[in-house]
Coordinates of C-alpha atoms in Angstrom, one line a residue:
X1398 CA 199.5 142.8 163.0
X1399 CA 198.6 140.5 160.6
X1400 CA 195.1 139.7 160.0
X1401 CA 193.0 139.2 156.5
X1402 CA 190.7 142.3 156.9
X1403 CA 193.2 144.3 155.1
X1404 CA 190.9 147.8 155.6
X1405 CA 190.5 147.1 159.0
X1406 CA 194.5 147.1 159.6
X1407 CA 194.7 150.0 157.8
X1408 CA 192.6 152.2 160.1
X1409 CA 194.3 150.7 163.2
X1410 CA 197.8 151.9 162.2
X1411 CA 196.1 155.5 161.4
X1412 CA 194.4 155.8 164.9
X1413 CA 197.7 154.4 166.4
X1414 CA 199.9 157.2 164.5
X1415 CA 197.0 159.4 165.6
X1416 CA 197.3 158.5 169.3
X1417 CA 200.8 159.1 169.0
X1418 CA 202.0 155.5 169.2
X1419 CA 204.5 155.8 166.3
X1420 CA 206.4 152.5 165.4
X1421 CA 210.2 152.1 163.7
X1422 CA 209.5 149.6 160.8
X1423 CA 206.2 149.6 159.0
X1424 CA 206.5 146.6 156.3
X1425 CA 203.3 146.9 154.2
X1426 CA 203.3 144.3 151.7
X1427 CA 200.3 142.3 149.6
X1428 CA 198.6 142.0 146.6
X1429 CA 196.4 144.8 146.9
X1430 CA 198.0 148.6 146.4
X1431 CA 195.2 150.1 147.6
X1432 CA 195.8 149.8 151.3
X1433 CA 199.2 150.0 150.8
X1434 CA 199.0 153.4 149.4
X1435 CA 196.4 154.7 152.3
X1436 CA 199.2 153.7 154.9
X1437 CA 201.8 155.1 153.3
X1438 CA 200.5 158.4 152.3
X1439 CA 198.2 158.3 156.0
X1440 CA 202.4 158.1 157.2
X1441 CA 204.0 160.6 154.8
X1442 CA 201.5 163.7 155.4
X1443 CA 201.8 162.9 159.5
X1444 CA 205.1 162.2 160.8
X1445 CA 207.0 165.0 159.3
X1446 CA 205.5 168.9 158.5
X1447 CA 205.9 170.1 155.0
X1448 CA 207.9 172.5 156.0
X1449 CA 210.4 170.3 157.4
X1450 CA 210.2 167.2 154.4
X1451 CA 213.3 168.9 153.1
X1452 CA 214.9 167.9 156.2
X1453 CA 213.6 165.1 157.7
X1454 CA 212.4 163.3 154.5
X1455 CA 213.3 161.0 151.8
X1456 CA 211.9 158.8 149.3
X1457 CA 213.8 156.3 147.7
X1458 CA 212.9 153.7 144.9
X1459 CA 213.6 150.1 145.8
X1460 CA 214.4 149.3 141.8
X1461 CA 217.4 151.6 142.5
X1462 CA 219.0 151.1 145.5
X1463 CA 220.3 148.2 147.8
X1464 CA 219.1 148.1 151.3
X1465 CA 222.4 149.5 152.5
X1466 CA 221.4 152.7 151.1
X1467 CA 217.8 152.6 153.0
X1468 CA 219.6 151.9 156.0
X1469 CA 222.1 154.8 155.8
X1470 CA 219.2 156.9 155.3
X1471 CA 217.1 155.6 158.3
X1472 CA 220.1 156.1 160.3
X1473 CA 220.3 160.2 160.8
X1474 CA 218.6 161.5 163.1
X1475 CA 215.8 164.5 162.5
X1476 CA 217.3 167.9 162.4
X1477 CA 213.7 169.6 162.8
X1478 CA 211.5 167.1 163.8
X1479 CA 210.2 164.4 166.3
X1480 CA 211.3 161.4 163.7
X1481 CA 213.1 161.1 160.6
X1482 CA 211.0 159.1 158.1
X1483 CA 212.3 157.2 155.5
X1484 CA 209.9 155.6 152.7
X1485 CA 210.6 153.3 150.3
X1486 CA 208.7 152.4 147.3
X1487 CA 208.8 149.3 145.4
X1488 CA 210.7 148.0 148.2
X1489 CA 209.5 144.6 146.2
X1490 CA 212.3 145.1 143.9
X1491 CA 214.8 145.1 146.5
X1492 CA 217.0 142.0 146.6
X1493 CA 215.8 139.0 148.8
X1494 CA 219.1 138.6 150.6
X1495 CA 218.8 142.4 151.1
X1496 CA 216.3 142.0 153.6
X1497 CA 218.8 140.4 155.9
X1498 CA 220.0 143.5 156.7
X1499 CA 216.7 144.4 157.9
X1500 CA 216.8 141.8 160.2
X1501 CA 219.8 143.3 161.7
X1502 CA 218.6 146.9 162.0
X1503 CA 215.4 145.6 163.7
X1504 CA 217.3 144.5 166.4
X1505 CA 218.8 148.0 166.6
X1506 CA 216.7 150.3 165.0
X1507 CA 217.0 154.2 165.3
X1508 CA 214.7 155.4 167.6
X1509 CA 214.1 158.7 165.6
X1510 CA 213.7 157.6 162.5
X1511 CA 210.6 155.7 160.7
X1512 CA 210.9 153.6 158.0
X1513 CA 208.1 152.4 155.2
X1514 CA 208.9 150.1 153.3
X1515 CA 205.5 149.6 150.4
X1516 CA 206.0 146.1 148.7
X1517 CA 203.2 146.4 146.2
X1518 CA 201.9 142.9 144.3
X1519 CA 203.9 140.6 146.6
X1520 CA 203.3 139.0 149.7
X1521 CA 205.9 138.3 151.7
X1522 CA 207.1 135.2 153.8
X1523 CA 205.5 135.4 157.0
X1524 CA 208.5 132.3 157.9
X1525 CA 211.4 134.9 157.1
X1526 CA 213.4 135.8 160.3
X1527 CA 213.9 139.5 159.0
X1528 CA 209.5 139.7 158.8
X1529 CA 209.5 137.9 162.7
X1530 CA 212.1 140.5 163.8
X1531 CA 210.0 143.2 162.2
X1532 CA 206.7 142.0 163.6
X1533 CA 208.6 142.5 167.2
X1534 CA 209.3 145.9 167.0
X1535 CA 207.0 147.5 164.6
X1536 CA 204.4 146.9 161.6
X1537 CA 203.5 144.5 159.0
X1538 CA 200.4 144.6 157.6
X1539 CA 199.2 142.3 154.7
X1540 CA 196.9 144.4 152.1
X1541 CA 194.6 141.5 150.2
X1542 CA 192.9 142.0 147.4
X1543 CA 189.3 141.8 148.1
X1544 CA 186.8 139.2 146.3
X1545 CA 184.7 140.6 143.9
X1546 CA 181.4 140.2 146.1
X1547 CA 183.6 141.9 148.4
X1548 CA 183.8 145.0 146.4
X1549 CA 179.8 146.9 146.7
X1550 CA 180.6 147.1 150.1
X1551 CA 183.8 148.5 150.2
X1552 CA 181.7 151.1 147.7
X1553 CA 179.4 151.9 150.2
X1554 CA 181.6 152.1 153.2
X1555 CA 184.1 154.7 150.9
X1556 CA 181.1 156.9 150.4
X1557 CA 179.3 156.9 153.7
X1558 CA 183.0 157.3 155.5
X1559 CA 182.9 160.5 153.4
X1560 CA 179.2 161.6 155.0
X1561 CA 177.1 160.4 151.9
X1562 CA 175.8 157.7 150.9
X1563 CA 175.1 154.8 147.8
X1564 CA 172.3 152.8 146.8
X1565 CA 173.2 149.1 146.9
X1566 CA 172.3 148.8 142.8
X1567 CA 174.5 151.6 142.1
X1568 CA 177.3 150.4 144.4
X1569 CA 177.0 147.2 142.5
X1570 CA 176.7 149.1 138.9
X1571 CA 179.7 150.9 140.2
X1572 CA 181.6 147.4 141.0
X1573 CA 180.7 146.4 138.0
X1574 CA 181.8 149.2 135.9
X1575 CA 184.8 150.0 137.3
X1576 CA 186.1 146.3 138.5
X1577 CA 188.1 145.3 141.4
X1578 CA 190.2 147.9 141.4
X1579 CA 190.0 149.5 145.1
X1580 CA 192.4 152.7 143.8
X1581 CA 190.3 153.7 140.7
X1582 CA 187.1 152.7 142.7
X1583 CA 187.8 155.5 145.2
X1584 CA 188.6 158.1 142.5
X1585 CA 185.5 157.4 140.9
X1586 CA 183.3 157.4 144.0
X1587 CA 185.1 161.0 144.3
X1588 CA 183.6 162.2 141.5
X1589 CA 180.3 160.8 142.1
X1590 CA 180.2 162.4 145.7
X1591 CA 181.3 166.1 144.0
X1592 CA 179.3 165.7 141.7
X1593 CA 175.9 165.7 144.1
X1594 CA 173.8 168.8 145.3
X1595 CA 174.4 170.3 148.7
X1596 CA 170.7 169.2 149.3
X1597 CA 171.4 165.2 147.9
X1598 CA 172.8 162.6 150.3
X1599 CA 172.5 159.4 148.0
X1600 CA 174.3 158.5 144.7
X1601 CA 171.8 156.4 142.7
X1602 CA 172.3 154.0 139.7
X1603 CA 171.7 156.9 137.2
X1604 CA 174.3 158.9 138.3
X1605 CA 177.1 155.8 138.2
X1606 CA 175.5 155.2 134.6
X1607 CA 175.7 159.4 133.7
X1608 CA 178.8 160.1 135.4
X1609 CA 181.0 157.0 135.3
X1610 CA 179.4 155.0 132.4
X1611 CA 180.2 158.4 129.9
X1612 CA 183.5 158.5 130.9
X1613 CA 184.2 154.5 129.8
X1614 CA 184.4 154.0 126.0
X1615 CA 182.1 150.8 125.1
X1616 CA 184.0 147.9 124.2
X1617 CA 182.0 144.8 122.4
X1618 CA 184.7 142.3 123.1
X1619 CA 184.2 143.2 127.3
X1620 CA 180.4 142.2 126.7
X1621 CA 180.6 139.8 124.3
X1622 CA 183.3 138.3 127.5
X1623 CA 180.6 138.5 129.9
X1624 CA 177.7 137.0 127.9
X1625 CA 180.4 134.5 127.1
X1626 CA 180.9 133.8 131.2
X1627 CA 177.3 134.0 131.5
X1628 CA 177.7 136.8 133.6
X1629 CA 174.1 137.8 133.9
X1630 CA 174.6 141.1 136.2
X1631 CA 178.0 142.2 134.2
X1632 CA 176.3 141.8 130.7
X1633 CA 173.3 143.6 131.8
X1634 CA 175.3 146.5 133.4
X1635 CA 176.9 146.8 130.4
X1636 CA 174.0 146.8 128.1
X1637 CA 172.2 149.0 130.4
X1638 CA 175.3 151.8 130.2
X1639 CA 175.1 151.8 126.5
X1640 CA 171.6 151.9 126.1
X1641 CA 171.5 155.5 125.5
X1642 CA 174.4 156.1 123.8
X1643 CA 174.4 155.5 119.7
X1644 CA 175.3 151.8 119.8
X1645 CA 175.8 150.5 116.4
X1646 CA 174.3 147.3 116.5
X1647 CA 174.7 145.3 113.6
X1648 CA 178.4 145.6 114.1
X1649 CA 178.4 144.3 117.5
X1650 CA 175.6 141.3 116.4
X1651 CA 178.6 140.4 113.5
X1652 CA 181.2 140.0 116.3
X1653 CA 178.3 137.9 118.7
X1654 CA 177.7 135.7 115.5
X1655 CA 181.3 135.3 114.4
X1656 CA 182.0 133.8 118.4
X1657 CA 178.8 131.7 118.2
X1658 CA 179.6 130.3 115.2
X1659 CA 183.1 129.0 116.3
X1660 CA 182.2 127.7 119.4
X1661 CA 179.3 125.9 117.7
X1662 CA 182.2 124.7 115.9
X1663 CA 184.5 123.8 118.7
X1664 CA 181.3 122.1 119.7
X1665 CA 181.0 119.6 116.7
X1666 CA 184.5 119.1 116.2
X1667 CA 187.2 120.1 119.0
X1668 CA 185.6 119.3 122.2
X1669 CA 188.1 116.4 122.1
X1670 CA 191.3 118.3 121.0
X1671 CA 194.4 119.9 122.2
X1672 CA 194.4 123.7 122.1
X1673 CA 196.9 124.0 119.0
X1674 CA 194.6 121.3 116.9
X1675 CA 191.3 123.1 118.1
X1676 CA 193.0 126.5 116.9
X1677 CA 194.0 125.0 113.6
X1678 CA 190.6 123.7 112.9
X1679 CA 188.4 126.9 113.8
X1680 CA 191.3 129.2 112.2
X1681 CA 192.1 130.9 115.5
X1682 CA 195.3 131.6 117.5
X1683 CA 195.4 128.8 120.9
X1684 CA 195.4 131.4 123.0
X1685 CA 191.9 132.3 122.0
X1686 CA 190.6 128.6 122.5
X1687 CA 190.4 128.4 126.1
X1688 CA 187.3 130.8 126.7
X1689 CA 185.7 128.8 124.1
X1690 CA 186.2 125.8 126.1
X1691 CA 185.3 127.7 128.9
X1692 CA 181.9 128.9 127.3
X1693 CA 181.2 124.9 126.8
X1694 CA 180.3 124.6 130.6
X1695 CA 177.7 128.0 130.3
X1696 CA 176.4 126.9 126.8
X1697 CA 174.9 123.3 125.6
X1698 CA 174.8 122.9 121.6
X1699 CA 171.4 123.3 122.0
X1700 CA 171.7 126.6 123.0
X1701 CA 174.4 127.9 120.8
X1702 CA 172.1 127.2 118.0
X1703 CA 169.2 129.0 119.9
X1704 CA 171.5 132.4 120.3
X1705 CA 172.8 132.1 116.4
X1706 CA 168.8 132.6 116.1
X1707 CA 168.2 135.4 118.1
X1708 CA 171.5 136.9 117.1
X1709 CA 170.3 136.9 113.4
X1710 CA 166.4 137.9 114.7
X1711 CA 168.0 141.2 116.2
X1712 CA 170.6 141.7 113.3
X1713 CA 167.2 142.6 111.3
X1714 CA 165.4 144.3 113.9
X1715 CA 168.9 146.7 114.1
X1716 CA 167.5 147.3 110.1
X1717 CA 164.4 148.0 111.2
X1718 CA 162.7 144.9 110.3
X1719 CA 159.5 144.0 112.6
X1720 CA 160.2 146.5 115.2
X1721 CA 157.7 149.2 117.0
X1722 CA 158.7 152.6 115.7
X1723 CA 160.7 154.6 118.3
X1724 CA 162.7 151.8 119.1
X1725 CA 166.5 152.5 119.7
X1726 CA 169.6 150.2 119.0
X1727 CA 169.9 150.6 122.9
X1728 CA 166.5 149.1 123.5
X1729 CA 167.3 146.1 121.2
X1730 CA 170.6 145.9 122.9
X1731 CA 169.1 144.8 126.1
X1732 CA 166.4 142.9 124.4
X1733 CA 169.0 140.8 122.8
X1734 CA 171.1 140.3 125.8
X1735 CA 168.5 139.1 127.6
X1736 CA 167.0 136.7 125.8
X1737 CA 170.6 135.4 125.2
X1738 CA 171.4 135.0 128.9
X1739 CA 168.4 133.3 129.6
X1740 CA 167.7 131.3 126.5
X1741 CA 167.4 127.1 127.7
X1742 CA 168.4 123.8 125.7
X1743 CA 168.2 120.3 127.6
X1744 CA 169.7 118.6 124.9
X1745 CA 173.1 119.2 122.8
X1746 CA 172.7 118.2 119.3
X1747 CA 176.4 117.3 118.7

């Protein structure tokens, strides 16, 4: 097995165990934990009972043993139950000639005995005669990490698998929130789904914003990155999350103005230079100088100029300079991002 729809895979092997078509070797390997984690656990609760695990079970850690000692574990037979099963986790730190010995136990495997072996953040090679020989006799599924428009969807199929269901803005909020992480996506969507009425069917965007959004302390520099990408539906989630909390804004517009400023600088003066003589001159480490040179294809000079305006427009609305009374740091938040985002320049003055 060994196609790119990682979730797919996944819910094969568990209707296959299900069915009762148990296999000897199940090599689960890829960049993505998440799947690799369903599998495994999906194997570990099914093959043997808890009452027999102290039996019939064993766990071993692939940063402490060689793959001698997996297979003189995978080699007893059960003494209460149908299969012995043997997992191993971070069988990625296992040594690479190590898995020549897999090859050989493949082609004479115990037939009572199941062996996992979860390779987390590693994909193996599919060229390898041990992962051929193990593709003949049992499983190897690939777990991929998905792409980030990937991820809403993969929201809305955790929750309706679960008999509820997610509007597409919050499953997006959510994706947006959260990130591509599949693991603390589903704990999250958890909450969300206990947290709903016995009479509500449908997570909305306020209850992402309530429930996950509280729970997520703000962080300037992760908007100021997004307005930075030009990440119009991050920056606005973020704004939106914060918008009723106490935001203090004239902080936040000081660390906006103090990355305007320098790439206005980079602009006028280091478009043209290596990262170390770029650093020197805008009195920044190098590492720093590559999302300014990034922000140069999002932002024209033109526009730089035009967001150091409106950056200093709402630094003395924040003081209440020229503002409607009732109006919250929040609201001027989102006022602020957007015109930023959306603010135009044809031509770059430098």
């Amino acid at each position: 097995m060994a196609t790119k729809n990682s979730d797919a895979d996944a819910k094969d092997i568990i209707a296959d165990v299900k069915a009762g078509n148990i296999k000897p070797i199940y090599l689960l390997h890829g960049e993505e934990p998440y799947y690799i984690d369903l599998v495994s656990d999906f194997l570990e609760n099914n093959i043997v009972a808890d009452e027999n695990k102290d039996f019939d079970f064993s766990v071993l850690y692939g940063g402490e043993i060689r793959m001698q000692d997996v297979l003189a574990a995978v080699s007893s037979y059960p003494m209460m139950s149908n299969y012995r099963l043997v997992v191993v986790r971070e069988a990625q730190q296992l040594r690479e000639k190590d898995y020549d010995l897999l090859q050989l136990y493949a082609k004479k495997y115990n037939p009572k005995a199941v062996l996992v072996l979860c390779c987390k953040h590693k994909k193996l090679d599919p060229r390898k005669s041990y992962f051929k020989e193990v593709q003949k006799v049992g499983v190897v599924m690939e777990s991929n990490k998905l792409y980030d428009n990937q991820v809403p969807t993969f929201i809305v199929n955790y929750v309706r698998e679960r008999g509820k269901d997610i509007k597409d803005q919050a499953a997006q909020m959510l994706s947006t929130l959260v990130g591509p992480n599949l693991s603390l996506l589903a704990t999250e969507c958890d909450k969300l789904i206990l947290t709903l009425k016995d009479d509500e069917k449908v997570i909305s965007e306020e209850s992402v914003q309530k429930i996950v959004g509280m729970n997520r302390e703000f962080n300037s520099y992760e908007l100021l990155n997004a307005v930075a990408a030009k990440d119009v539906q991050k920056a606005n989630t973020l704004a939106l999350v914060v918008a009723g909390d106490k935001v203090e804004l004239p902080p936040l517009v000081a660390v906006f103005f103090n990355f305007f400023q320098n790439l206005m600088v980079y602009f006028k003066y280091c478009r043209n230079m290596d990262d170390n003589s770029a650093a020197d001159k805008m009195g920044i480490r190098p590492f720093f100088v590559r999302q300014y040179r990034d922000a140069t294809t999002k932002y024209n000079g033109f526009q730089v100029l035009k967001v150091i305006g409106i950056l200093r427009e709402y630094d003395m609305k924040s003081k209440g300079v020229d503002i409607m009374p009732g109006t919250t740091n929040g609201q001027l938040l989102q006022e602020m991002i957007y015109k930023i985002m959306h603010c135009n320049g044809k031509n770059d003055p430098f």
